[in-house]
Coordinates of C-alpha atoms in Angstrom, one line a residue:
X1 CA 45.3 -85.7 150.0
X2 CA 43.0 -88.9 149.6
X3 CA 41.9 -90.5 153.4
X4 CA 40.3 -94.0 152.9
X5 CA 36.8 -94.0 154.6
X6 CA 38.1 -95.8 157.7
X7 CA 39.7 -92.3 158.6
X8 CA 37.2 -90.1 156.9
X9 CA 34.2 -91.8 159.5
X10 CA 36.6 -91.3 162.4
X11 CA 36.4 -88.1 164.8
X12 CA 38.6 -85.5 165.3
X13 CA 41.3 -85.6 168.5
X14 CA 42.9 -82.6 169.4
X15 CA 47.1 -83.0 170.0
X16 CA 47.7 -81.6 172.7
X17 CA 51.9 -81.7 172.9
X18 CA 53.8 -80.2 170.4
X19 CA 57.5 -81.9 170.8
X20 CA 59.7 -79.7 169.2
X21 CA 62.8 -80.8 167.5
X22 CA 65.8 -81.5 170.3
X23 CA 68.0 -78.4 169.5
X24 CA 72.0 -79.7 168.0
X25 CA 75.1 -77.7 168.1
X26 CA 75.7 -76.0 164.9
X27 CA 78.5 -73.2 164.5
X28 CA 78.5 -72.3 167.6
X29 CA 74.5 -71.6 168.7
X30 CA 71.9 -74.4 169.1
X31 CA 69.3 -74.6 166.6
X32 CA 66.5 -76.9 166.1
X33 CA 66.0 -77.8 162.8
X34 CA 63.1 -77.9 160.8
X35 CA 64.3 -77.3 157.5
X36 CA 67.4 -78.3 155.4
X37 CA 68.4 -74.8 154.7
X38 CA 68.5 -74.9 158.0
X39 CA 71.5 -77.4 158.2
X40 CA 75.4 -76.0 158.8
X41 CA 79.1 -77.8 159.5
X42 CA 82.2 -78.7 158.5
X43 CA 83.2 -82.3 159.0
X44 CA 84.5 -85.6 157.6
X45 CA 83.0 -89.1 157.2
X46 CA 84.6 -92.5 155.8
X47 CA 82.8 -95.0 153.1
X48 CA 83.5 -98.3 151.9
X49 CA 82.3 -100.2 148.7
X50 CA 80.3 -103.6 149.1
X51 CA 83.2 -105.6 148.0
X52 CA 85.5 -103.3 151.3
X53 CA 88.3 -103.4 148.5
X54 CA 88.4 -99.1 149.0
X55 CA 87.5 -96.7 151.1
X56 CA 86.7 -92.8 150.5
X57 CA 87.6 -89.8 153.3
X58 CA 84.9 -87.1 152.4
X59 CA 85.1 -83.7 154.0
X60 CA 82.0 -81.4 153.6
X61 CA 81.5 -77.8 154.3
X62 CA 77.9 -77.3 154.8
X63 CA 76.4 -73.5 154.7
X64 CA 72.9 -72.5 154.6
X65 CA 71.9 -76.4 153.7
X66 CA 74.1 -76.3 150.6
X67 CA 77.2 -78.0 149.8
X68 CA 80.4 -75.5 149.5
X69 CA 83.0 -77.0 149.5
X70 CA 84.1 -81.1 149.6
X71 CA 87.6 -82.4 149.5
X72 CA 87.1 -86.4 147.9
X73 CA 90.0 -88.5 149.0
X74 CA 90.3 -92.0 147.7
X75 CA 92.5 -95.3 149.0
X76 CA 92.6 -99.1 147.2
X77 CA 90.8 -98.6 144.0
X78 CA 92.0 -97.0 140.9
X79 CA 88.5 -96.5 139.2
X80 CA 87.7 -95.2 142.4
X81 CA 89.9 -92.3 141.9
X82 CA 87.7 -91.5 138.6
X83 CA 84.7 -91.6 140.5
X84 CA 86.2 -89.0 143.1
X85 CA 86.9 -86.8 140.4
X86 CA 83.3 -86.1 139.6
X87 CA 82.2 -86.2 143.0
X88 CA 84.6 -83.3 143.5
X89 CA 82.4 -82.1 140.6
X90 CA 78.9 -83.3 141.5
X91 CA 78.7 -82.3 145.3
X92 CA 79.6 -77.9 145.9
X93 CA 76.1 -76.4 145.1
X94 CA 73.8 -79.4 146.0
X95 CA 71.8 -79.5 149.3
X96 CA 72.6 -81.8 151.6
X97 CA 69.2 -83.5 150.6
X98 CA 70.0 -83.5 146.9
X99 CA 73.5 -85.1 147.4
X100 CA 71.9 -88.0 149.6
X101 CA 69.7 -88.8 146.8
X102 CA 72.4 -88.4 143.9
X103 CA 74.6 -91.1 142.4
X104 CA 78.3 -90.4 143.2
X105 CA 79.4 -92.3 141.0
X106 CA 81.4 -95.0 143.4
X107 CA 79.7 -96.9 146.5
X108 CA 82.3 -96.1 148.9
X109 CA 81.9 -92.2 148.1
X110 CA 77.9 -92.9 148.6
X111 CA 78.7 -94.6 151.6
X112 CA 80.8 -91.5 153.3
X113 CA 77.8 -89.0 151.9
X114 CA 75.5 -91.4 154.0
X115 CA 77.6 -91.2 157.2
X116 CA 78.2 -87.0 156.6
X117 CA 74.7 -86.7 156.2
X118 CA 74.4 -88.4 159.8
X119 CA 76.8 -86.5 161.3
X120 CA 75.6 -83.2 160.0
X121 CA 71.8 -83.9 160.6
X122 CA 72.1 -85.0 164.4
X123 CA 75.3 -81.5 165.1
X124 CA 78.0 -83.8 165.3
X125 CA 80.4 -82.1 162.9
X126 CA 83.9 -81.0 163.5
X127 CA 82.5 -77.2 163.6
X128 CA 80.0 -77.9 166.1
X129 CA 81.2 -75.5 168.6
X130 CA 83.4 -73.3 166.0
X131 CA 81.8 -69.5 166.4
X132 CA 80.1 -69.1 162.9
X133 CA 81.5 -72.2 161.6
X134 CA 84.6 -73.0 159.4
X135 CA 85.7 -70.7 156.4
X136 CA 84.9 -72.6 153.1
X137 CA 88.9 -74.0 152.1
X138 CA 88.9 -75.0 155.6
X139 CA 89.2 -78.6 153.7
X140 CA 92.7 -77.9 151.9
X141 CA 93.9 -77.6 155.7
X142 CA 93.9 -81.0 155.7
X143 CA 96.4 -81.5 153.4
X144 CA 99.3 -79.6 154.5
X145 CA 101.3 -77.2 152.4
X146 CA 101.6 -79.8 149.4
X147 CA 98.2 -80.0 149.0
X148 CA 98.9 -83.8 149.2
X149 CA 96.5 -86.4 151.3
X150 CA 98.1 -88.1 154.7
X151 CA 99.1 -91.9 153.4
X152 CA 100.5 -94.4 155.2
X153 CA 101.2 -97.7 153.7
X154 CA 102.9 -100.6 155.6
X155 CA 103.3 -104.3 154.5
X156 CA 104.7 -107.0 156.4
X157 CA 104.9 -111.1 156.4
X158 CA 105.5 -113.8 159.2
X159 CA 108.7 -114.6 157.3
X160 CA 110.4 -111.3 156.4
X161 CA 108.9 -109.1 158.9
X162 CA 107.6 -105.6 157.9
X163 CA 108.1 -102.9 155.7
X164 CA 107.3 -99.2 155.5
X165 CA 106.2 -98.0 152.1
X166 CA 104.9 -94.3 152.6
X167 CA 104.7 -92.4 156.0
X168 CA 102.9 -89.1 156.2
X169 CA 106.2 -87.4 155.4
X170 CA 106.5 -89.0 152.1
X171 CA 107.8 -91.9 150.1
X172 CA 110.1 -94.4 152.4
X173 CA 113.2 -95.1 150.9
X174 CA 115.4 -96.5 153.2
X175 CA 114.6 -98.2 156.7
X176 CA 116.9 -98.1 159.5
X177 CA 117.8 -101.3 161.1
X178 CA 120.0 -102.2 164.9
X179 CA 122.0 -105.3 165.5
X180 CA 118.8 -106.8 166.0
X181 CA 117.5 -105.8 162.7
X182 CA 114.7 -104.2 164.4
X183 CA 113.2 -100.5 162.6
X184 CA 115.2 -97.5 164.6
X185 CA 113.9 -95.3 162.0
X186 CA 113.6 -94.3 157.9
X187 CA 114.4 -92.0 155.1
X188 CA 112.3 -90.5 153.2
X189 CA 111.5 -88.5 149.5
X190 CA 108.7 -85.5 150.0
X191 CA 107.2 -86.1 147.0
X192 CA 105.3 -83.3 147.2
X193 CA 107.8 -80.6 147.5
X194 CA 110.3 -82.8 145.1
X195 CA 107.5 -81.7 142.2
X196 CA 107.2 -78.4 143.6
X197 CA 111.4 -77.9 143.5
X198 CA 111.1 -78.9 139.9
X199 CA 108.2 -76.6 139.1
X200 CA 110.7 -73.7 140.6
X201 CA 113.4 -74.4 137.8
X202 CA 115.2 -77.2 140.0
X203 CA 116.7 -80.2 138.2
X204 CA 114.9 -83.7 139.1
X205 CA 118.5 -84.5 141.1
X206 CA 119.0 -81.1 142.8
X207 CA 115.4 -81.7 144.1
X208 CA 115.5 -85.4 145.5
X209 CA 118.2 -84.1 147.9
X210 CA 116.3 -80.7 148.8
X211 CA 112.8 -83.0 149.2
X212 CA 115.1 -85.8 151.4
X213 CA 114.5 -86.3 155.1
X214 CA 114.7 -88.8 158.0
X215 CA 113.1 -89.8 161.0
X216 CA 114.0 -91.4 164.1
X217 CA 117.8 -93.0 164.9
X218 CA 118.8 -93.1 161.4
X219 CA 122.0 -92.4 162.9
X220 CA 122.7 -95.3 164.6
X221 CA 121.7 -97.9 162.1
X222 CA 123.2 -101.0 161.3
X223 CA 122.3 -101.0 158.0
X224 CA 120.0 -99.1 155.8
X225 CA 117.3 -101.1 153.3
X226 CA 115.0 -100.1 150.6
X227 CA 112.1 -101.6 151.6
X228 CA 111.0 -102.0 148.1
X229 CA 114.1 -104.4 147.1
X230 CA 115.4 -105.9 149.9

C-alpha cells in the first residue's frame, strides 16, 4: 500500500463505530453480507439496448454467490436472440461479480444482469422470503408446460382499429367481432403443443385441430377475421 506523505505525517484516530452491513432478506433468514459467496435468490430483471429497439427478461438463480441457473428471454431483435444463446452459455457457474463484469454479448441482456445484480445485492429477489430459497429449474416454471415464453403481440391503427397477433395462449387466428365490430373474443393455434402433437406421430392437420382453442364470446360473433389478412 503506498500513502503519500500528507497521510504518512498525520496521527492516528481510533474509529470508534463499527456499522455493520444492514441485514436483507435472503431465502428465508436475514444475513448481512460481506462477501459475494455470501449472495443467494431467485429473481427476474428486464434490459433494454441503447437504441430501446429490444428488450431481454433474465431470470437468475443465485446459490452460494454463483450463477445456477438463468433462463435468457429475448423480444424485438433477431441478433438479439444469438446473443441470448450464449448468455444462456456464458452465465451458470459465474459469480454474480464475474457476470457483472462480463460481456453478454447484447446491451439489453447487460442491462437486465445490471438490474438482477441490484435486486439480488440489496434481498429484493422473488425468493426473498422462500425457506431455503428456490430449487434450481425453478426458471422453466416460467414457461408453462411447453416450455415456451409468455408473448403477447397487439397492433392497431387510428383507421382500422386493432389487432391481436399472439396472446399467451398462442397464435391468434381468428378475432371475434359484435354488430359493432367491437373484439368479443379470439381463436387461437397452441403452437406449442401443435409441435409437440407432431413429435407424438400426429399429422400436421390432425394437430392444428387438437392444438385449437378459443377465448371469450366466440360464440356470439358477428363475424370472425384473421387478423393477419383482413
Amino acid at each position: 500500500m503506498i500513502y503519500t506523505q500528507e497521510v504518512e505525517k498525520m496521527c492516528t484516530v481510533a474509529k470508534g463505530a463499527k456499522h455493520e452491513p444492514a441485514p436483507i432478506p435472503q431465502e428465508g433468514a436475514w444475513t448481512k453480507v460481506k462477501e459475494i459467496k455470501e449472495i443467494n435468490g431467485f429473481t427476474h430483471g428486464i434490459g433494454w439496448c441503447a437504441p430501446q429497439q429490444g428488450a431481454c427478461k433474465l431470470s437468475l438463480n443465485v446459490k452460494d454467490g454463483i450463477i445456477q441457473e438463468a433462463l435468457v428471454e429475448t423480444i424485438g431483435c433477431s441478433g438479439m436472440t444469438h446473443s441470448a444463446a450464449m448468455a444462456s452459455e456464458i452465465l451458470p457457474g459465474k459469480t454474480v461479480l464475474e457476470a457483472m463484469n462480463t460481456d453478454l454479448v447484447c446491451d439489453a441482456i447487460n442491462t437486465a444482469m445490471r438490474e438482477l445484480a441490484l435486486q439480488i445485492i440489496y434481498g429484493r429477489t422473488q425468493s426473498a422470503f422462500s425457506e431455503n430459497g428456490l430449487a434450481v429449474g425453478a426458471g422453466l416454471e416460467d414457461l408453462g408446460k411447453g416450455l415456451r415464453s409468455q408473448v403477447g403481440t397487439m397492433y392497431g391503427t387510428l383507421k382500422k382499429g386493432p389487432r391481436y397477433l399472439e396472446m399467451a395462449e398462442g397464435y391468434v387466428t381468428g378475432i371475434a367481432l359484435d354488430e359493432n365490430d367491437e373484439i368479443i373474443g379470439y381463436q387461437y393455434v397452441s403452437l406449442g403443443k401443435m409441435t409437440d402433437f407432431i413429435k407424438k406421430g400426429d399429422d400436421p392437420n390432425t394437430a392444428w385441430e387438437k392444438a385449437k382453442g378459443q377465448y371469450g364470446r366466440v360464440a356470439d360473433a358477428v363475424k370472425i377475421i384473421d387478423p393477419r389478412e383482413e
